[in-house]
Every structure is written in C-alpha cells, then in structure tokens.
mmCIF file of C-alpha atoms in Angstrom:
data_model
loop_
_atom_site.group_PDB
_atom_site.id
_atom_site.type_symbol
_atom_site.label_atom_id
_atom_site.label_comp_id
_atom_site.label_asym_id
_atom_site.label_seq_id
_atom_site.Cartn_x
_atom_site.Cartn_y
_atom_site.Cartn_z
ATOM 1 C CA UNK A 1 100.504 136.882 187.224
ATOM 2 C CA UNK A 2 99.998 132.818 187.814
ATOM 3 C CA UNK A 3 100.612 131.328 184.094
ATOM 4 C CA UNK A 4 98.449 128.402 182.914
ATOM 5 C CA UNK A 5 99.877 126.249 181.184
ATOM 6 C CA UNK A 6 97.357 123.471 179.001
ATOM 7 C CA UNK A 7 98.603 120.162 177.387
ATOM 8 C CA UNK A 8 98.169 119.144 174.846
ATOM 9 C CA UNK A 9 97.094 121.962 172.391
ATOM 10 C CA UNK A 10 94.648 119.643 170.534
ATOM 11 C CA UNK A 11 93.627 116.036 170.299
ATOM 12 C CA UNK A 12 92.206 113.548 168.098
ATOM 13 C CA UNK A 13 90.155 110.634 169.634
ATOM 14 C CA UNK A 14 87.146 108.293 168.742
ATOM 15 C CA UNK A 15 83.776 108.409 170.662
ATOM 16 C CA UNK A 16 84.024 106.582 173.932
ATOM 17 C CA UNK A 17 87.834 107.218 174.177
ATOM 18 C CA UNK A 18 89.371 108.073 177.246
ATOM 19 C CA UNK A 19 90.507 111.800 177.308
ATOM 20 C CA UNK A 20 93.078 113.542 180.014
ATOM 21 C CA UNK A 21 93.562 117.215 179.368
ATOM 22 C CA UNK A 22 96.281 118.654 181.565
ATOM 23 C CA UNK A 23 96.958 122.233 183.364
ATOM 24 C CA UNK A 24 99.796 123.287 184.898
ATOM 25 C CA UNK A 25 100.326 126.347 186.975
ATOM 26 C CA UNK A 26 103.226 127.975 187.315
ATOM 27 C CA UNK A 27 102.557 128.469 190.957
ATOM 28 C CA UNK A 28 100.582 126.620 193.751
ATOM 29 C CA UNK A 29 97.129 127.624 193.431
ATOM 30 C CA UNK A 30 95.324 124.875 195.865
ATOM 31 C CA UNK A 31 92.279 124.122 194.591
ATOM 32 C CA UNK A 32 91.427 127.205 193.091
ATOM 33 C CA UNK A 33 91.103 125.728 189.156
ATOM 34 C CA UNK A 34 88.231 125.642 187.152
ATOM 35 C CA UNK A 35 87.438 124.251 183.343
ATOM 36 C CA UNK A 36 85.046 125.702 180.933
ATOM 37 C CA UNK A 37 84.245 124.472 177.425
ATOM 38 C CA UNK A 38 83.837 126.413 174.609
ATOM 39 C CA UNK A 39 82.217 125.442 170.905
ATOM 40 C CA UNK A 40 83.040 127.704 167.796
ATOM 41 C CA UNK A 41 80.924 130.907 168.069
ATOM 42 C CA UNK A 42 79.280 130.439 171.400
ATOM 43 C CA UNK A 43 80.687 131.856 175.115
ATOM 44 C CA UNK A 44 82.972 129.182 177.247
ATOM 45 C CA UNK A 45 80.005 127.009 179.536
ATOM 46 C CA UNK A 46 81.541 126.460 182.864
ATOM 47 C CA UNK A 47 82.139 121.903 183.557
ATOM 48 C CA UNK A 48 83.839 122.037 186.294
ATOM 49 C CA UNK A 49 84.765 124.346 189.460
ATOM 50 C CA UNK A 50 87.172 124.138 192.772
ATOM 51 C CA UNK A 51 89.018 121.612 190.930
ATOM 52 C CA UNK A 52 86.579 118.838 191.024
ATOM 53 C CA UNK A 53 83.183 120.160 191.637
ATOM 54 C CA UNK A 54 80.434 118.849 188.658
ATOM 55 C CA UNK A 55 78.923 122.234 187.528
ATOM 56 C CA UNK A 56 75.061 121.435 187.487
ATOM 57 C CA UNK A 57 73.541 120.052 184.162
ATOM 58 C CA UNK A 58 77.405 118.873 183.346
ATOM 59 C CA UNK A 59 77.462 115.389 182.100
ATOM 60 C CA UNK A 60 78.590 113.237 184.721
ATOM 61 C CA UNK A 61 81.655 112.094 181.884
ATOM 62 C CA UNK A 62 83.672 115.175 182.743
ATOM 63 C CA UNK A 63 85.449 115.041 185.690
ATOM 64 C CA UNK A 64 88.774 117.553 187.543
ATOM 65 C CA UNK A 65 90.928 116.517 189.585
ATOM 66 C CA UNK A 66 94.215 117.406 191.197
ATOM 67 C CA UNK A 67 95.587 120.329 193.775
ATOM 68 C CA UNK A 68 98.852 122.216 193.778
ATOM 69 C CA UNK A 69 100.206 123.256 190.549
ATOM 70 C CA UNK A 70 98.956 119.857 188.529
ATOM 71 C CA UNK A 71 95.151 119.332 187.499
ATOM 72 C CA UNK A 72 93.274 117.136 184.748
ATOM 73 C CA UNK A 73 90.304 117.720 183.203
ATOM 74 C CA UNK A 74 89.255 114.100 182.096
ATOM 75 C CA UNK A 75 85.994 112.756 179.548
ATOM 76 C CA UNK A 76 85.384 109.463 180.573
ATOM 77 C CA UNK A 77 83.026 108.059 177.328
ATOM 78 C CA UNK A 78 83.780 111.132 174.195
ATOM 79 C CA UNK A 79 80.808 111.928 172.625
ATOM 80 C CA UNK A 80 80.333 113.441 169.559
ATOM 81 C CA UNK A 81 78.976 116.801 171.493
ATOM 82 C CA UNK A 82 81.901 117.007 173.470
ATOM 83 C CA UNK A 83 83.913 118.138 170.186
ATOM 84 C CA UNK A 84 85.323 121.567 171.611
ATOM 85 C CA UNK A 85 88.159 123.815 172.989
ATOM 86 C CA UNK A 86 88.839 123.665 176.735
ATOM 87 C CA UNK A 87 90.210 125.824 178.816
ATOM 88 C CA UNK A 88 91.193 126.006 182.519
ATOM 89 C CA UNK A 89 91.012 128.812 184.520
ATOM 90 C CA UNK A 90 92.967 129.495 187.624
ATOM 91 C CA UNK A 91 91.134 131.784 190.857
ATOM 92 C CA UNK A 92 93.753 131.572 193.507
ATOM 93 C CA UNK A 93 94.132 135.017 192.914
ATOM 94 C CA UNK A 94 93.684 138.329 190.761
ATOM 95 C CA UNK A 95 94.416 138.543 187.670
ATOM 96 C CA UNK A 96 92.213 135.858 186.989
ATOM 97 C CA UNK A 97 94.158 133.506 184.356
ATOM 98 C CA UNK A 98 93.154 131.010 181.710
ATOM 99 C CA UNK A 99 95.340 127.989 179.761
ATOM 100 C CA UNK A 100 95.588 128.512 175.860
ATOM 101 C CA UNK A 101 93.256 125.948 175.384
ATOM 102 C CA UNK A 102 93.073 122.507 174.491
ATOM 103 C CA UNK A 103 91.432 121.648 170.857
ATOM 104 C CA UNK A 104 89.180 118.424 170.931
ATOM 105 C CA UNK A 105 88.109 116.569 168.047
ATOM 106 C CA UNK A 106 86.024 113.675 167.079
ATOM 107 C CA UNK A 107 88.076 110.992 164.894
ATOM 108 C CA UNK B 1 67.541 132.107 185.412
ATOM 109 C CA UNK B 2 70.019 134.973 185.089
ATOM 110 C CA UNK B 3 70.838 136.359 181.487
ATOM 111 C CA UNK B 4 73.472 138.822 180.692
ATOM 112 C CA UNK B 5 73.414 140.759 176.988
ATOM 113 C CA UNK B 6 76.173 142.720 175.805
ATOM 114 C CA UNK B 7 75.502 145.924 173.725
ATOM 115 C CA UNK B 8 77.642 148.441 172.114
ATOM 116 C CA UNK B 9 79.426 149.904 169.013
ATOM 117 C CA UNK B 10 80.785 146.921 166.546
ATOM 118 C CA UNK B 11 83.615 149.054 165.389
ATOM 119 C CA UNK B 12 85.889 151.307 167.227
ATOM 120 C CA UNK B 13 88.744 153.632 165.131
ATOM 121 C CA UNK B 14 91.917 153.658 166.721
ATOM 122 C CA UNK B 15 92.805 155.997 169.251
ATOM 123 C CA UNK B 16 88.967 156.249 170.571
ATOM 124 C CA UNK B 17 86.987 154.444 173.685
ATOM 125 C CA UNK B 18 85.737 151.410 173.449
ATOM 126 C CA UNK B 19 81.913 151.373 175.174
ATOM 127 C CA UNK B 20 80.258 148.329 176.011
ATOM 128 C CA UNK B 21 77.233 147.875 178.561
ATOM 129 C CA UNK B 22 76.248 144.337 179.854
ATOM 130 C CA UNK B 23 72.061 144.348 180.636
ATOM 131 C CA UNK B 24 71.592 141.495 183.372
ATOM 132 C CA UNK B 25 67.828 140.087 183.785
ATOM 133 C CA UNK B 26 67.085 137.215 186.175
ATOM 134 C CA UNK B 27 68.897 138.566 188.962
ATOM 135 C CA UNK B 28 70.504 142.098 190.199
ATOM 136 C CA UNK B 29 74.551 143.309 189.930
ATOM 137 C CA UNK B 30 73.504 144.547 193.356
ATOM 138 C CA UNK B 31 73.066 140.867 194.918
ATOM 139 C CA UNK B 32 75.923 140.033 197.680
ATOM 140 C CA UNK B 33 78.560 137.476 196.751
ATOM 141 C CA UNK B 34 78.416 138.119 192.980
ATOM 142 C CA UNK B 35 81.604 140.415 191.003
ATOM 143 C CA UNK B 36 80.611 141.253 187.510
ATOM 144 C CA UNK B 37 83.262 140.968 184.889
ATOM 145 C CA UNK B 38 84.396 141.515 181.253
ATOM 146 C CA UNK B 39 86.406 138.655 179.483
ATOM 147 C CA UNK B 40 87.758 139.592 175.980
ATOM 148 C CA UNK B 41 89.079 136.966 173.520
ATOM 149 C CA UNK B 42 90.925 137.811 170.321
ATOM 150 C CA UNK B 43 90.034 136.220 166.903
ATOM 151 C CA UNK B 44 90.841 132.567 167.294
ATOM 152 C CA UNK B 45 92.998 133.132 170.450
ATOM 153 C CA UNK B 46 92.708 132.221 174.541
ATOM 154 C CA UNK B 47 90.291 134.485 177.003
ATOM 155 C CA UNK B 48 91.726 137.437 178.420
ATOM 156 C CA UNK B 49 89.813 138.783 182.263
ATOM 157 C CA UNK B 50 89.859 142.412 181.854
ATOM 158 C CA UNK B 51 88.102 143.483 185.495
ATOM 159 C CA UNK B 52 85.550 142.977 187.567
ATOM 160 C CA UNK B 53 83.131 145.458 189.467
ATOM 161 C CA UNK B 54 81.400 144.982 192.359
ATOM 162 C CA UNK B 55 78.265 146.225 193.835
ATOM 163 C CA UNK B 56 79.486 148.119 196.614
ATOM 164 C CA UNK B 57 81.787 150.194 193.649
ATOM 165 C CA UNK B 58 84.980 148.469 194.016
ATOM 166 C CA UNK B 59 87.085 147.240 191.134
ATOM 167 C CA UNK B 60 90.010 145.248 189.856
ATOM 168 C CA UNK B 61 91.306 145.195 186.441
ATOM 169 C CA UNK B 62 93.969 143.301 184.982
ATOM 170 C CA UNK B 63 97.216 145.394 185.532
ATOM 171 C CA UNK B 64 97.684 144.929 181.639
ATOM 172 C CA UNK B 65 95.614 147.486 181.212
ATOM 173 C CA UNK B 66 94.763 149.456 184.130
ATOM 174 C CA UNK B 67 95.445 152.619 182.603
ATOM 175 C CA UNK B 68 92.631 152.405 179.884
ATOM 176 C CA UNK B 69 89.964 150.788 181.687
ATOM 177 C CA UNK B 70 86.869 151.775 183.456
ATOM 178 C CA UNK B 71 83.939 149.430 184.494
ATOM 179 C CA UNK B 72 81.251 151.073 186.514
ATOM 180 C CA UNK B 73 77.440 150.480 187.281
ATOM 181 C CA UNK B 74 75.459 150.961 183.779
ATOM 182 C CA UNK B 75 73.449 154.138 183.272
ATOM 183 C CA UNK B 76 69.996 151.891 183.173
ATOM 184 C CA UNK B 77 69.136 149.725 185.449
ATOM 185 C CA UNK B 78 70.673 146.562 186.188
ATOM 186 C CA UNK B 79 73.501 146.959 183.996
ATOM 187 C CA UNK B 80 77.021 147.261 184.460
ATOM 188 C CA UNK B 81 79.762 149.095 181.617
ATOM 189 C CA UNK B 82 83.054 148.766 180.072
ATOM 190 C CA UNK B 83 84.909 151.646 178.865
ATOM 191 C CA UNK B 84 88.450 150.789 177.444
ATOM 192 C CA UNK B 85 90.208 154.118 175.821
ATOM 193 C CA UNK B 86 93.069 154.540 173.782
ATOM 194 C CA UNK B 87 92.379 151.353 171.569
ATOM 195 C CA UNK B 88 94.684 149.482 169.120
ATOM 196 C CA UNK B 89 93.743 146.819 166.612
ATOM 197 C CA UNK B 90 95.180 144.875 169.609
ATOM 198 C CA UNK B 91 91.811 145.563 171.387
ATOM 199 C CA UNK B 92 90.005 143.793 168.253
ATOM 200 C CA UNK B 93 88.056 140.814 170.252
ATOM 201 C CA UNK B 94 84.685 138.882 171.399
ATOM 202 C CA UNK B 95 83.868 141.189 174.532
ATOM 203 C CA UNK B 96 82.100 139.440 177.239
ATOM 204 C CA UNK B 97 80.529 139.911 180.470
ATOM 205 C CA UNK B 98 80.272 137.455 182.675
ATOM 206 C CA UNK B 99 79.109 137.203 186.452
ATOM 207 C CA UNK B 100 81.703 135.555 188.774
ATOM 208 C CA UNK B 101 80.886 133.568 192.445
ATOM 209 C CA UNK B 102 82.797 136.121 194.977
ATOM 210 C CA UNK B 103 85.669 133.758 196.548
ATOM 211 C CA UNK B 104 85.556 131.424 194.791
ATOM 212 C CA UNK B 105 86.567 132.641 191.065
ATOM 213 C CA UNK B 106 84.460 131.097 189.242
ATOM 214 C CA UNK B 107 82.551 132.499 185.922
ATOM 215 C CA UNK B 108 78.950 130.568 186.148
ATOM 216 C CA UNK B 109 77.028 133.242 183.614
ATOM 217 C CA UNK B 110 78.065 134.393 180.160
ATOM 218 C CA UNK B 111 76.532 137.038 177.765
ATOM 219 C CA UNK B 112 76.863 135.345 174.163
ATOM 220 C CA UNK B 113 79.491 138.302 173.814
ATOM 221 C CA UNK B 114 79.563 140.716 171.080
ATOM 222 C CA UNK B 115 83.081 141.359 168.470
ATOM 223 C CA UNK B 116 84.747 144.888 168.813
ATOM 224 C CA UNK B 117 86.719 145.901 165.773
ATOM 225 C CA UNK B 118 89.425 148.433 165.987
ATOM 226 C CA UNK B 119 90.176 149.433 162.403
ATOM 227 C CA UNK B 120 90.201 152.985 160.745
#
C-alpha cells in the first residue's frame, strides 16, 4: 500500500494567513493526489483533484500543487469557514489511501 | 444533482455482519465511468477505503479486509450494499458511500454517512 504522509497534524493561524499543508507519499504517485476537507460531523467535500485541479464551487483560495511524492495543499486568504481537517488522498493506485489529516484552526 | 443515503443497523454485536445499503438518486450505479465505494472512518480517526463496485459486477476491496467483505448491487433499485462479517469493536466507524470518477480516483459524491457500533 502507498502511505500518505500529512504535515503538520494541526495548525493555528489568523484569517487571511497564508496556509501550506503538506503530503508526502511514500512512493511516486504522479499526479494522482487529491484533497478533501472535512468539518466536525459532516462527510469530507472534495477541493481539489489531479493535484491541482479547482473542484467546482471551491473557493478560488485553495489551491494543490506538486507531482512525484511531494504535494501542498495551500489557502491563500484563511477564512473563518475554512476552520477544518484536511486530508489528501492518493489514486495512483488501489488501495486507495488517505493522510491522517491536518487540523486547521482559526486564531 | 446526485445524492447518495446510507441506511442500515446502528449497532452490530460482535461476531455478526455488518449490512449497510447506499440509495443513489440523481443519477444511476449503472452509468459508465463511475465505481461506487464505501469509506469508513473510526471515532475521531483518518478515512479508511474499504472497496469499490462497479456496474459491470467487478470489485476491489482493500486487502485489509478482503476476507470479510462483500459489496454488491442493492436489492432495490439504484442502490449498491456493504456487507462486512465477522466484526470487532475495531469495525466501530462513520460508514460511507461515496461515488468515485473511474481513472481518475477521485471521490466527488458523499452520503452524510451513518455510525456502526460494534458492542455486545
């Protein structure tokens, strides 16, 4: 099985910060790496797909990049909405595998 | 716009099957370039992809636990199931389905997923 690996585990940051949330697989995958979000009680909402593909209705804040083993899942303006776990998600191949997650709150 | 709605038992004892069924509306499990999966996710832990099943009635699950799962076409229509035997409080989770983009590996739909406790 390809591992996922997410960093950091959570994160603390102010509205319109910056934030970089980074996955790392433990083997090349291409572009095959998608993000989803996830709020407390409620299914993970697919952001991004093939890496760097805007799912539609996604705020254009949330962008992926990256190909290989290395990708980033980055929030250009935090808003106080975007206070959720992440999680990446690799498809290169079956089993599908996701990251632990990555805990994001609003300072 | 496609909707998926898990349905089933809320708690399981140990040792029995675990039956779930996944109703889809908007849209048909037998459309091409669709799979149609279940995702589990312990209490406050990470997702786990169980399988996925695919119109034309082939499968994959998760070699973690091939030997107690089942996911077939639903006994209504339009639905797909999830039969997991055998369980442990281990199994205890959200159970959802989801619908995945053939190819590309993608989950696009949820259901709002339902929790399965194994206790006695």
């Amino acid at each position: 099985d390809i591992q996922m690996t997410q960093s950091p585990s959570s994160l603390s940051a102010s509205v319109g910060d910056r934030v970089t949330i980074t996955c790392r697989a433990s083997q090349n995958i291409d572009n095959y790496l998608n993000w989803y979000q996830q709020k407390p009680g409620t299914a993970p909402k697919l952001l991004i797909y093939i890496a760097s593909s805007l799912q539609s209705g996604v705020p254009s804040r949330f962008s992926g990049s990256g190909s290989g083993t290395d990708f980033t899942l980055t929030i250009s303006s935090l808003q106080p909405e975007d206070s959720a776990t992440y999680f990446c998600q690799q498809s290169y191949s079956a089993p599908r595998t996701f990251g632990q997650g990555t805990k994001v709150e609003i300072k | 716009q496609l909707q998926l709605q898990e349905s089933g038992s809320g708690l399981v004892k140990p040792s029995q099957t675990l039956s779930l069924t996944c109703a889809v509306s908007g849209g048909s499990i037998s459309s091409d370039g669709h799979s149609w999966n279940w995702i589990r996710q312990p209490p406050g832990k990470g997702l786990e992809w169980i399988g996925y099943f695919y119109h034309s009635g082939s499968t994959y699950y998760n070699p973690s636990l091939k030997s107690r799962v089942t996911i077939s076409v639903g006994r209504s229509n339009n639905q797909f199931s999830l039969n997991l035997s055998s369980v442990t409080a281990a199994d205890t989770a959200v159970y959802y389905c989801a619908r995945e983009a053939t190819g590309r590996g993608y989950f696009d739909y949820w259901g709002q997923g339902t929790l399965i406790t194994v206790s006695s």
